XYZ file of C-alpha atoms in Angstrom:
550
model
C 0.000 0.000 0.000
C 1.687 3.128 -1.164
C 0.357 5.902 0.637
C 1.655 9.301 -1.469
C 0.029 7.355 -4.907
C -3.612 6.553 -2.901
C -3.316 10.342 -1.736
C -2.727 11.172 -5.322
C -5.960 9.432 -6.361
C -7.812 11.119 -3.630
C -7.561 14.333 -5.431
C -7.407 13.563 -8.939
C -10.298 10.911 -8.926
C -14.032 10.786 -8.497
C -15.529 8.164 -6.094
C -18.587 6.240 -5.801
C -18.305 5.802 -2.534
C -15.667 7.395 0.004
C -15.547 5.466 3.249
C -14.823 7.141 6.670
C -13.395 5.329 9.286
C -10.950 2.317 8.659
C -11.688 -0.403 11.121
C -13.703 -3.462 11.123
C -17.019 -1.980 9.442
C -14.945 0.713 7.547
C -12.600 -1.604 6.345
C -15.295 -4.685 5.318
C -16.867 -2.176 3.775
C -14.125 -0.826 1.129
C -13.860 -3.943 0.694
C -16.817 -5.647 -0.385
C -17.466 -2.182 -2.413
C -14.431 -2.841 -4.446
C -15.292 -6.685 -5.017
C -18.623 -5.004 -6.715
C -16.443 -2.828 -8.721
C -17.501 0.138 -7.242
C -14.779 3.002 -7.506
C -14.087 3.356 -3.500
C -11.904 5.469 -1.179
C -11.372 4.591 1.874
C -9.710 7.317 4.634
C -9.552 7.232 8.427
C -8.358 9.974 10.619
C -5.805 7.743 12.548
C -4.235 4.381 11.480
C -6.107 1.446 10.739
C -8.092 0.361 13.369
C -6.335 2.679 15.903
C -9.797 2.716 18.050
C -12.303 0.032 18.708
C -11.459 -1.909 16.518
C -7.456 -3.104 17.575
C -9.237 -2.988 20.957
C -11.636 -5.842 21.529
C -11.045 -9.100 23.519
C -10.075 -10.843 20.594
C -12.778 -13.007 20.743
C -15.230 -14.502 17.565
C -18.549 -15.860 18.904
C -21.834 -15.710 18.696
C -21.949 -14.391 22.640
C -23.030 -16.671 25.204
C -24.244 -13.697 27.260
C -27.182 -12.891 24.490
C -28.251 -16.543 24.245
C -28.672 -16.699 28.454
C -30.488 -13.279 28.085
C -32.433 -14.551 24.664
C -33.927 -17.481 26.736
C -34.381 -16.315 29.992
C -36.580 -12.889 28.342
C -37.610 -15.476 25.144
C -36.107 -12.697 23.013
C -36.012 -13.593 19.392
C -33.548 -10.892 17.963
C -30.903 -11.804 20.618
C -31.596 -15.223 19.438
C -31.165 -13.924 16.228
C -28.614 -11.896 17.088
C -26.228 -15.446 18.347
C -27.391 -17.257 15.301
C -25.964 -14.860 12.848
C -22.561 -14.475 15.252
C -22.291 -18.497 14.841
C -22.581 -18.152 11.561
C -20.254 -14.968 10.788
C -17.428 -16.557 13.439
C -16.947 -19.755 10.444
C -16.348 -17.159 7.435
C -14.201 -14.910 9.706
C -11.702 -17.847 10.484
C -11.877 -19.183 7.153
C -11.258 -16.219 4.909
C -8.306 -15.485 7.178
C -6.778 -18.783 8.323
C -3.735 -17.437 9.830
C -5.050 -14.492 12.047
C -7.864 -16.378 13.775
C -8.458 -19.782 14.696
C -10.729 -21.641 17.228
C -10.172 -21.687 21.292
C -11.349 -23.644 23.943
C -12.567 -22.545 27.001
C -13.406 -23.124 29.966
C -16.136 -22.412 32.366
C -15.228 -23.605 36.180
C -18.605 -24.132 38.179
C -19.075 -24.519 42.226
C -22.182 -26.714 42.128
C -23.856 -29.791 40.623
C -26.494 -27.684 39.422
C -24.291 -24.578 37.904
C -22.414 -27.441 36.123
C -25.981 -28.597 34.865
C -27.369 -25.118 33.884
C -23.760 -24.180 31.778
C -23.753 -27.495 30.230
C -27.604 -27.245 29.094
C -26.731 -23.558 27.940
C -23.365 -24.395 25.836
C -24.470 -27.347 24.339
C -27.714 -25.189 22.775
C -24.644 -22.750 21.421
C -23.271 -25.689 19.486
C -26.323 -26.897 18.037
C -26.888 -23.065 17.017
C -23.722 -23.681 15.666
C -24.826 -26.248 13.231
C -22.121 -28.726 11.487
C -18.930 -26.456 11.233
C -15.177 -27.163 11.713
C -15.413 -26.226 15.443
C -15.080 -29.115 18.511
C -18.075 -29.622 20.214
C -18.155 -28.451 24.114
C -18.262 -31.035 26.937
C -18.748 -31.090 31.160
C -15.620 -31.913 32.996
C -15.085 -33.233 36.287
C -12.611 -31.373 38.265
C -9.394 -33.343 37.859
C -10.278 -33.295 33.936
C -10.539 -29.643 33.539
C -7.273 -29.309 35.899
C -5.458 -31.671 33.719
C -6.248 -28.686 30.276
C -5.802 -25.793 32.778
C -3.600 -26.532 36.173
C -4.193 -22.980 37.483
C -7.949 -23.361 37.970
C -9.159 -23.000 41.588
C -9.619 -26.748 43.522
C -12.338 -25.194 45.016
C -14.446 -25.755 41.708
C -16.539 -28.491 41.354
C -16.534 -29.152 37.944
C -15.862 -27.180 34.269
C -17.632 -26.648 30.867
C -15.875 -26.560 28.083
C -16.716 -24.935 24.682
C -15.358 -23.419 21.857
C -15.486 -19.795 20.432
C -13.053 -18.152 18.047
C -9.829 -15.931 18.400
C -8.397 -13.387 16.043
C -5.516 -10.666 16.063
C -8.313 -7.496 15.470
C -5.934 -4.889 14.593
C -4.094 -7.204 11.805
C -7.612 -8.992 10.840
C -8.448 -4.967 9.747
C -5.297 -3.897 8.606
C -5.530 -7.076 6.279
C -9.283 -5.684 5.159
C -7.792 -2.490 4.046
C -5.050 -4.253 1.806
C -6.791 -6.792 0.497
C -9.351 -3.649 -0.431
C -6.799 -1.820 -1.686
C -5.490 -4.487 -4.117
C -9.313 -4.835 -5.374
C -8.843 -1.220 -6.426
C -9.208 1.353 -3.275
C -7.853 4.400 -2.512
C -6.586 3.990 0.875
C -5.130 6.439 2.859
C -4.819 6.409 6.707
C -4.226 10.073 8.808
C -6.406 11.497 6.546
C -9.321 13.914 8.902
C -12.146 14.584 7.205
C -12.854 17.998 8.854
C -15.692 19.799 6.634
C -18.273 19.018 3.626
C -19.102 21.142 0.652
C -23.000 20.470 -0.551
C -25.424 20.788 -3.681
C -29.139 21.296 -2.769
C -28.261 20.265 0.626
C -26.602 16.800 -0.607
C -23.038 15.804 0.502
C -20.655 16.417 -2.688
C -17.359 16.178 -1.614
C -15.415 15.763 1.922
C -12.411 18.251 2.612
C -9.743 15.908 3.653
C -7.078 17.053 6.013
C -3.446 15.173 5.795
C -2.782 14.630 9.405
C 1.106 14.022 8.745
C 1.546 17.295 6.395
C -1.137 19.219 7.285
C -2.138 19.244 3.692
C -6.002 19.879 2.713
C -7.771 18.201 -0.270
C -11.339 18.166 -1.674
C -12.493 14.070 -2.201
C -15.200 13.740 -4.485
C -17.746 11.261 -4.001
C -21.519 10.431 -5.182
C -22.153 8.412 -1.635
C -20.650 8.916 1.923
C -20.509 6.406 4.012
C -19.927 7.007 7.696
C -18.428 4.199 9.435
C -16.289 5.743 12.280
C -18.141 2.976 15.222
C -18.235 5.348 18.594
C -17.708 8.560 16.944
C -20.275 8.478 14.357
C -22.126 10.772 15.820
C -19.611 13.891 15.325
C -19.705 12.925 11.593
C -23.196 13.149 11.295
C -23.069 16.134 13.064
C -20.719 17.809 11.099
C -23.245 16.692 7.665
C -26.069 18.091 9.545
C -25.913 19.887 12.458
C -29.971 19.649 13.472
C -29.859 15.539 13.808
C -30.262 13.620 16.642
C -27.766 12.088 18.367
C -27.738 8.140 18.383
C -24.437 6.503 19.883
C -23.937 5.787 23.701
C -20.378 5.030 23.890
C -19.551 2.542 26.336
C -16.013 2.142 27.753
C -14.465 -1.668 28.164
C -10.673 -2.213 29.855
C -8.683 -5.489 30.147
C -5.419 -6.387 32.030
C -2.565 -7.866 31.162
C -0.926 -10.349 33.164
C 1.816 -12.990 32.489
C 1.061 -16.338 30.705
C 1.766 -18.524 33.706
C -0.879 -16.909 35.417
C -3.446 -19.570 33.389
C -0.627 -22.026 32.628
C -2.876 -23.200 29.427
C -3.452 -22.815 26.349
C -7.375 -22.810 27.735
C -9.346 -20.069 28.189
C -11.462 -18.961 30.845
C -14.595 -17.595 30.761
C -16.339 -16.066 34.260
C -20.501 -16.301 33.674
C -21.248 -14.152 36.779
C -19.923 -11.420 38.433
C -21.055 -9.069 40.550
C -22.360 -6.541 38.587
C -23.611 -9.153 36.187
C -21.528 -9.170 33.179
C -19.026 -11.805 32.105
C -15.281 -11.650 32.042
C -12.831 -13.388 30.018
C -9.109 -14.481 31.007
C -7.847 -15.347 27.287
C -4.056 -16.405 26.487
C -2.863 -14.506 23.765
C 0.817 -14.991 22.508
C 3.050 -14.998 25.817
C 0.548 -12.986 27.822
C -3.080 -13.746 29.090
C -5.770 -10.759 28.750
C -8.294 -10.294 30.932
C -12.199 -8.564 30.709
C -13.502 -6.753 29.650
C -15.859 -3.988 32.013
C -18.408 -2.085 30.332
C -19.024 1.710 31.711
C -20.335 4.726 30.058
C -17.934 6.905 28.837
C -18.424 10.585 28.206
C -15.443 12.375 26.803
C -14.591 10.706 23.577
C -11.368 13.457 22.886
C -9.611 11.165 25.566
C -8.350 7.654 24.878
C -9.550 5.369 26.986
C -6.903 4.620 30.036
C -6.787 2.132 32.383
C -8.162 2.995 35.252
C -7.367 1.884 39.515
C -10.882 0.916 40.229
C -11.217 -1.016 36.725
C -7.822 -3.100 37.683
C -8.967 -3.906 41.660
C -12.591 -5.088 39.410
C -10.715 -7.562 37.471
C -8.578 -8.767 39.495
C -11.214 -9.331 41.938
C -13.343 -11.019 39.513
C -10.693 -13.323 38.375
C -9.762 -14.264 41.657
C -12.252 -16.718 43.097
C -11.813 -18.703 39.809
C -7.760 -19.255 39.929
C -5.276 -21.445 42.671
C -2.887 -18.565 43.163
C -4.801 -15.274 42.863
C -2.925 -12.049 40.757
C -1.862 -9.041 41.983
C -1.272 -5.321 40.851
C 2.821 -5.947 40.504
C 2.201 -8.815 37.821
C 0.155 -6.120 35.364
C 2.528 -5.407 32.474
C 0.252 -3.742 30.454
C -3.590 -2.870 29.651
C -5.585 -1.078 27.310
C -9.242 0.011 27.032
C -11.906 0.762 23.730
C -15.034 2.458 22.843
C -17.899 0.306 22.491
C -20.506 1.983 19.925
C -24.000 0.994 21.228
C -27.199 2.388 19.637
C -28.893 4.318 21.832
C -32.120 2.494 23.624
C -34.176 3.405 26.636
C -32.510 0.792 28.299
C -30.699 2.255 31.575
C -27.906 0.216 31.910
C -25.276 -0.390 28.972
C -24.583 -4.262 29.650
C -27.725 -4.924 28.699
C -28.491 -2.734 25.162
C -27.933 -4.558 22.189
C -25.173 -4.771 20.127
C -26.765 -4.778 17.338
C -26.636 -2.613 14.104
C -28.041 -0.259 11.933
C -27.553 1.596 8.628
C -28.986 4.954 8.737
C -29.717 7.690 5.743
C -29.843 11.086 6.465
C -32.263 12.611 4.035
C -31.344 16.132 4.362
C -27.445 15.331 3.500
C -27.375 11.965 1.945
C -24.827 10.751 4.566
C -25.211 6.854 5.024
C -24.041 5.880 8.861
C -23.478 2.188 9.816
C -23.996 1.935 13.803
C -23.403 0.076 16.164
C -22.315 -3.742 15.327
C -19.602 -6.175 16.943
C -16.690 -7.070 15.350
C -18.233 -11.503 14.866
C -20.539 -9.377 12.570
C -18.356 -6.954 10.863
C -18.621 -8.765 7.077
C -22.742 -8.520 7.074
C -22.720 -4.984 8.629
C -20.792 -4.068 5.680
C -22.603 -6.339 3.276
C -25.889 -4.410 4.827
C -24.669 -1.124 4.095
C -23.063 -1.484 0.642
C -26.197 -2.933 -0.697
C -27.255 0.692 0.490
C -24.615 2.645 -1.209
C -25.558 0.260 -4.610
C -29.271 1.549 -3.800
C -28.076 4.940 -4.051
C -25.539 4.610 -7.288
C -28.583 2.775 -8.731
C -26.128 0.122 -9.331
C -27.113 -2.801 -7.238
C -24.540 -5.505 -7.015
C -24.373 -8.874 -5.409
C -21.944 -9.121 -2.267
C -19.024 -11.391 -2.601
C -17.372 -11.387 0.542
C -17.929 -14.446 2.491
C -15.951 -16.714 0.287
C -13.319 -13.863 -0.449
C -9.618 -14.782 1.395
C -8.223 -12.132 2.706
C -4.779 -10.818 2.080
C -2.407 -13.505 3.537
C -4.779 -16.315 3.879
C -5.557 -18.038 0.318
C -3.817 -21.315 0.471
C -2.432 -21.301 3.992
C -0.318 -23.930 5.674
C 0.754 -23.053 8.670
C 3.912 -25.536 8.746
C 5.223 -23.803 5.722
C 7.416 -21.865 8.535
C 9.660 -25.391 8.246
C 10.605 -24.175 4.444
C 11.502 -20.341 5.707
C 13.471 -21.983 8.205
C 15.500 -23.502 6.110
C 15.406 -21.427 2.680
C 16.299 -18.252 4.891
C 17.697 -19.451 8.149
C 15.922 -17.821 10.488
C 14.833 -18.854 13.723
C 11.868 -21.103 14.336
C 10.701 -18.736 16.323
C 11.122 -16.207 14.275
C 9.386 -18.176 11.346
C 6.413 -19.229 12.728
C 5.408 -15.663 13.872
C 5.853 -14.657 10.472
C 3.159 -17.508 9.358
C 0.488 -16.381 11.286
C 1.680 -12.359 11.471
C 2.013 -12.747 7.427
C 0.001 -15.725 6.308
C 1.776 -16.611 2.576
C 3.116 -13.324 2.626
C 5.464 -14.159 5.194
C 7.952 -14.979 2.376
C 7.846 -11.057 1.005
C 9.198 -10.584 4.858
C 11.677 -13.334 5.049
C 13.286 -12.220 1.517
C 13.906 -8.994 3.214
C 16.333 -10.834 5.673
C 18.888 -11.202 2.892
C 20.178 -8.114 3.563
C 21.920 -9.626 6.579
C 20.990 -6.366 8.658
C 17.490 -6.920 8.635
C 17.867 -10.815 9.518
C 18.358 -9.542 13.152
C 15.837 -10.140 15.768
C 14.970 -6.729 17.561
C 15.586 -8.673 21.078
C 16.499 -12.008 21.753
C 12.857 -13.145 23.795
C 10.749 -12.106 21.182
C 10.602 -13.034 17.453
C 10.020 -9.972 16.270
C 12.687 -8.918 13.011
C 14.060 -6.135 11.516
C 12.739 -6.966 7.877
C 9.358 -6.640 9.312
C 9.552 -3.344 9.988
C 10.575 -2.289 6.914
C 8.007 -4.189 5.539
C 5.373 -3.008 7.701
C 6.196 0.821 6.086
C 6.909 -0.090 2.402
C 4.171 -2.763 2.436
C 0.910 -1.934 5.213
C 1.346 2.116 5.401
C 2.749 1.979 8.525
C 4.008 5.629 9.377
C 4.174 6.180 13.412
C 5.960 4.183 16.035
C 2.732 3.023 17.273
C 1.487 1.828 14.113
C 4.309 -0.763 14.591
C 4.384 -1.714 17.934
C 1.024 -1.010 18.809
C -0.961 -2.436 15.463
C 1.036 -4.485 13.134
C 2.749 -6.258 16.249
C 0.939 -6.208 19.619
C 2.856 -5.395 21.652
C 2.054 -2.024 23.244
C -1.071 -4.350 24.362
C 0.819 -6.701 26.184
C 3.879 -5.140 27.531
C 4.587 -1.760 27.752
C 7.845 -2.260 29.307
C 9.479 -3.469 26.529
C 7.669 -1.789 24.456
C 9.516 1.354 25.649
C 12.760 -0.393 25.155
C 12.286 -1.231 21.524
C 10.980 1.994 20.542
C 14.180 3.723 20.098
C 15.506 0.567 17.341
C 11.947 0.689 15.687
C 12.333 4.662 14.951
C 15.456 3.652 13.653
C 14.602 1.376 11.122
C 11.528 3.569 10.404
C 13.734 6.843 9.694
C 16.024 4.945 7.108
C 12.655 4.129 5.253
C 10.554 7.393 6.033
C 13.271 9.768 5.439
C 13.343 11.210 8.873
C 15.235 13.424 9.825
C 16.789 13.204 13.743
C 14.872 15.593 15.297
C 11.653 14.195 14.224
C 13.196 10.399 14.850
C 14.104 11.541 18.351
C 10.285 13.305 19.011
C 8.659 10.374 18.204
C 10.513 8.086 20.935
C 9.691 10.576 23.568
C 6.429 11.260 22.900
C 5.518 7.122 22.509
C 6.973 6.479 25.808
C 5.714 9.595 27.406
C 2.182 8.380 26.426
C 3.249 4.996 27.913
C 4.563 6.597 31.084
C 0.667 8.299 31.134
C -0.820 4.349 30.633
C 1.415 3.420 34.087
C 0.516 6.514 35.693
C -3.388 6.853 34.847
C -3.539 2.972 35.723
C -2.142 3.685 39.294
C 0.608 1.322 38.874
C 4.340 2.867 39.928
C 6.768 2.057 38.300
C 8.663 -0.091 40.566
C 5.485 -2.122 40.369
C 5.257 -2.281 36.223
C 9.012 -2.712 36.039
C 9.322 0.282 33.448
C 11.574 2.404 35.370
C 13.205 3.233 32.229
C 10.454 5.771 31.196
């Protein structure tokens, strides 16, 4: 993805559709528009899925949560609502093989009963579920379920096991917006749209602000589509200042704590808390994330922090359910997102729906998709570009759920054995490029002939110096954070190091980027400045993070 060309085409071209907002709906969304050769942009004010949507818990389901809630309140469009998720969770692993996969987990209950009620409960998921490629749950006794997860509490009677998916978000959307942009979009990321010029009240073109220049450029397009999740409303507002507002934005956090703290490849999910919500403790790579909470949130010019309260909930939560209980000190990281719930008269935000909605503003044309979860993200956008074809009076069949996605056509996973040995790299090293890459991983590994870039960044991790170079000439990555935060995850999981590989990351970045060393030397202050802000805001010190190098 060259950025300075798809800024070119920006102003020179004419659009059918320009796209705001580049995660999971935005993204979907240029994409399936493209596949209907539809002439698409695609622009988002930050990187790709900076917000919401590199934020989630990583799960792909159908929600256990809504089917307890559908039968208890014999609710049909929850019901609906976990059907469709089932359904959405197979295409989502199997257009991307190597970025999601299936994941067991596990449910510890305290009573014959509890065991009973889960058991009843999960095994109505899987026959929701229908015949797909996913194991089918089962009840444990307790020495079984300590046997797939030794850290479990022996104070459980028994555990339920079932199977949802898992998926890196940020990389799932980044690989969206390049497989979109290979079907033909313009995609630019940094790119504000910050006005709109009309004809007889109808949106005509967006003025596009260049947040890494400050340059300002008119994009033409015959349909705007507004799909900016938790800040939709200030786009709407900006096409027409007299609508109503219609996102509640609801804030969810999760922890970070070390692998051994589950011990397992298992995850675990909590069915009851106190507040009634559920909580997940999910491994992910070396680390295990736990949450999420789920809290209004009011000021959305602040990114949502970690916060002391919301780190005593979780732990607390997680507690009861593990042998040797966390504590603050084992946090290495955390990080919070914007959930973007339609509003409802309901008072409390656990219990709105997460459903969505594609709205038309009459009086400026704008098209908003709203609300939505990321299991869903493929027939949100399917939804609203059958809209958009409505509008260009050029209706076109969606073909997106058999459509791999950059990375994942063909995909063997034990194809790291051949980089091993064509390019002698580390295992390590080669099977994160499998599943960072998919069978794109080779573009990376080629890079390593330059016998520079073969390096590993730090010896614990299998991160390389081709990727970052890759990462900028290949997936628009301009920004420390793009890097460490979005293309590799590791801001998520530990901000400690983190910190100490910022300074070799600007590095490679300026060679590429053209930097010169002021600007190399801002952007390694300011990164760990903000992740000095994370410890701080969290309430952690830093002789209890271990980042006493910020």
């Amino acid at each position: 993805m060259n950025r300075n060309a798809n800024w070119e085409r920006l102003q020179q071209e004419s659009f059918d559709v320009c796209i705001i907002g580049a995660g999971a709906s935005g993204a979907g969304a240029a994409l399936d528009a493209a596949l209907r050769g539809y002439r698409v942009a695609l622009i988002d004010r930050g990187d790709f899925a900076s917000e919401t949507s590199s934020r989630s818990t990583k799960l792909i389901h159908g929600g256990v949560r809504y089917l307890e809630q559908a039968i208890k309140k014999l609710d049909l469009a929850q019901l609906r609502q976990v059907r469709h998720g089932l359904a959405e969770r197979r295409t989502v692993i199997r257009n991307a093989p190597h970025l999601a996969h299936p994941l067991a987990i596990l449910t510890p209950v305290f009573s014959w009963f509890e065991g009973l009620y889960m058991t009843v409960g999960l095994t109505l998921y899987d026959m929701i579920a229908g015949h797909d490629s996913f194991p089918k749950g089962s009840w444990l006794n307790q020495a079984e379920a300590l046997a797939k997860s030794p850290m479990l509490t022996r104070q459980m009677h028994s555990a339920v096991l079932y199977y949802d998916g898992q998926f890196n978000d940020a990389r799932y959307a980044l690989a969206l917006a390049h497989s979109a942009e290979e079907a033909g979009t313009a995609v630019v990321n940094y790119a504000a749209v910050t006005g709109f010029t009309r004809e007889n009240g109808q949106l005509k073109s967006a003025t596009v602000q260049d947040q890494l220049t400050g340059e300002t450029i008119d994009v033409k397009a015959t349909v705007f589509l507004n799909c900016t999740g938790p800040y939709s409303d200030a786009l709407r507002l900006l096409a027409n200042p007299a609508i109503d507002q219609r996102i509640r934005p609801s804030k969810g956090v999760h922890i970070v704590l070390p692998r051994e703290t589950l011990g397992s490849d298992y995850a675990i999910l909590i069915p009851k808390t106190a507040d009634g919500r559920v909580v997940f403790a999910i491994p992910f790579g070396d680390k295990v994330f736990v949450g999420t909470t789920d809290n209004d949130y009011e000021d959305l010019s602040l990114e949502p922090m970690l916060e002391p309260d919301e780190v005593d909930y979780l732990i607390e939560t997680v507690r009861p359910y593990l042998a040797k209980s966390p504590n603050r000190s084992e946090i290495q990281a955390g990080f919070g997102g914007i959930r973007p719930l339609i509003v409802s008269s309901r008072a409390d935000t656990k219990t709105l729906l997460r459903d969505h909605e594609v709205e038309h503003d009459p009086e400026s044309g704008l098209l908003s998709l709203l609300g939505g979860k990321w299991t869903t993200y493929r027939v949100m956008a399917q939804d609203a570009v059958d809209r958009v074809g409505e509008f260009l009076n050029k209706p076109v069949k969606s073909t997106t759920e058999n459509h791999y996605l950059i990375g994942g056509e063909n995909y063997r996973f034990d194809d790291w054995q051949r980089l091993q040995t064509q390019y002698g790299l580390p295992a390590d090293s080669c099977q994160h490029l499998m599943r960072t890459y998919g069978n794109r991983a080779e573009a990376v590994a080629k890079l390593t002939q330059q016998s520079v870039l073969a390096e590993k960044l730090i010896d614990s991790q299998p991160f390389l110096k081709a990727e970052v170079v890759y990462q900028v000439r290949e997936e628009m990555a301009v920004t420390l954070r793009d890097v460490l935060a979005r293309r590799w995850r590791l801001e998520l999981s530990n901000w400690q190091l983190t910190a100490q590989l910022a300074p070799q990351i600007a590095e490679l970045m300026a060679a590429e980027l053209d930097w010169s060393e002021a600007h190399r030397s801002e952007q390694i202050l300011a990164y760990q400045q903000l992740l000095n802000t994370f410890i701080k805001q969290a309430g952690l010190s830093l002789e209890q993070s271990a980042v006493a190098s910020l």
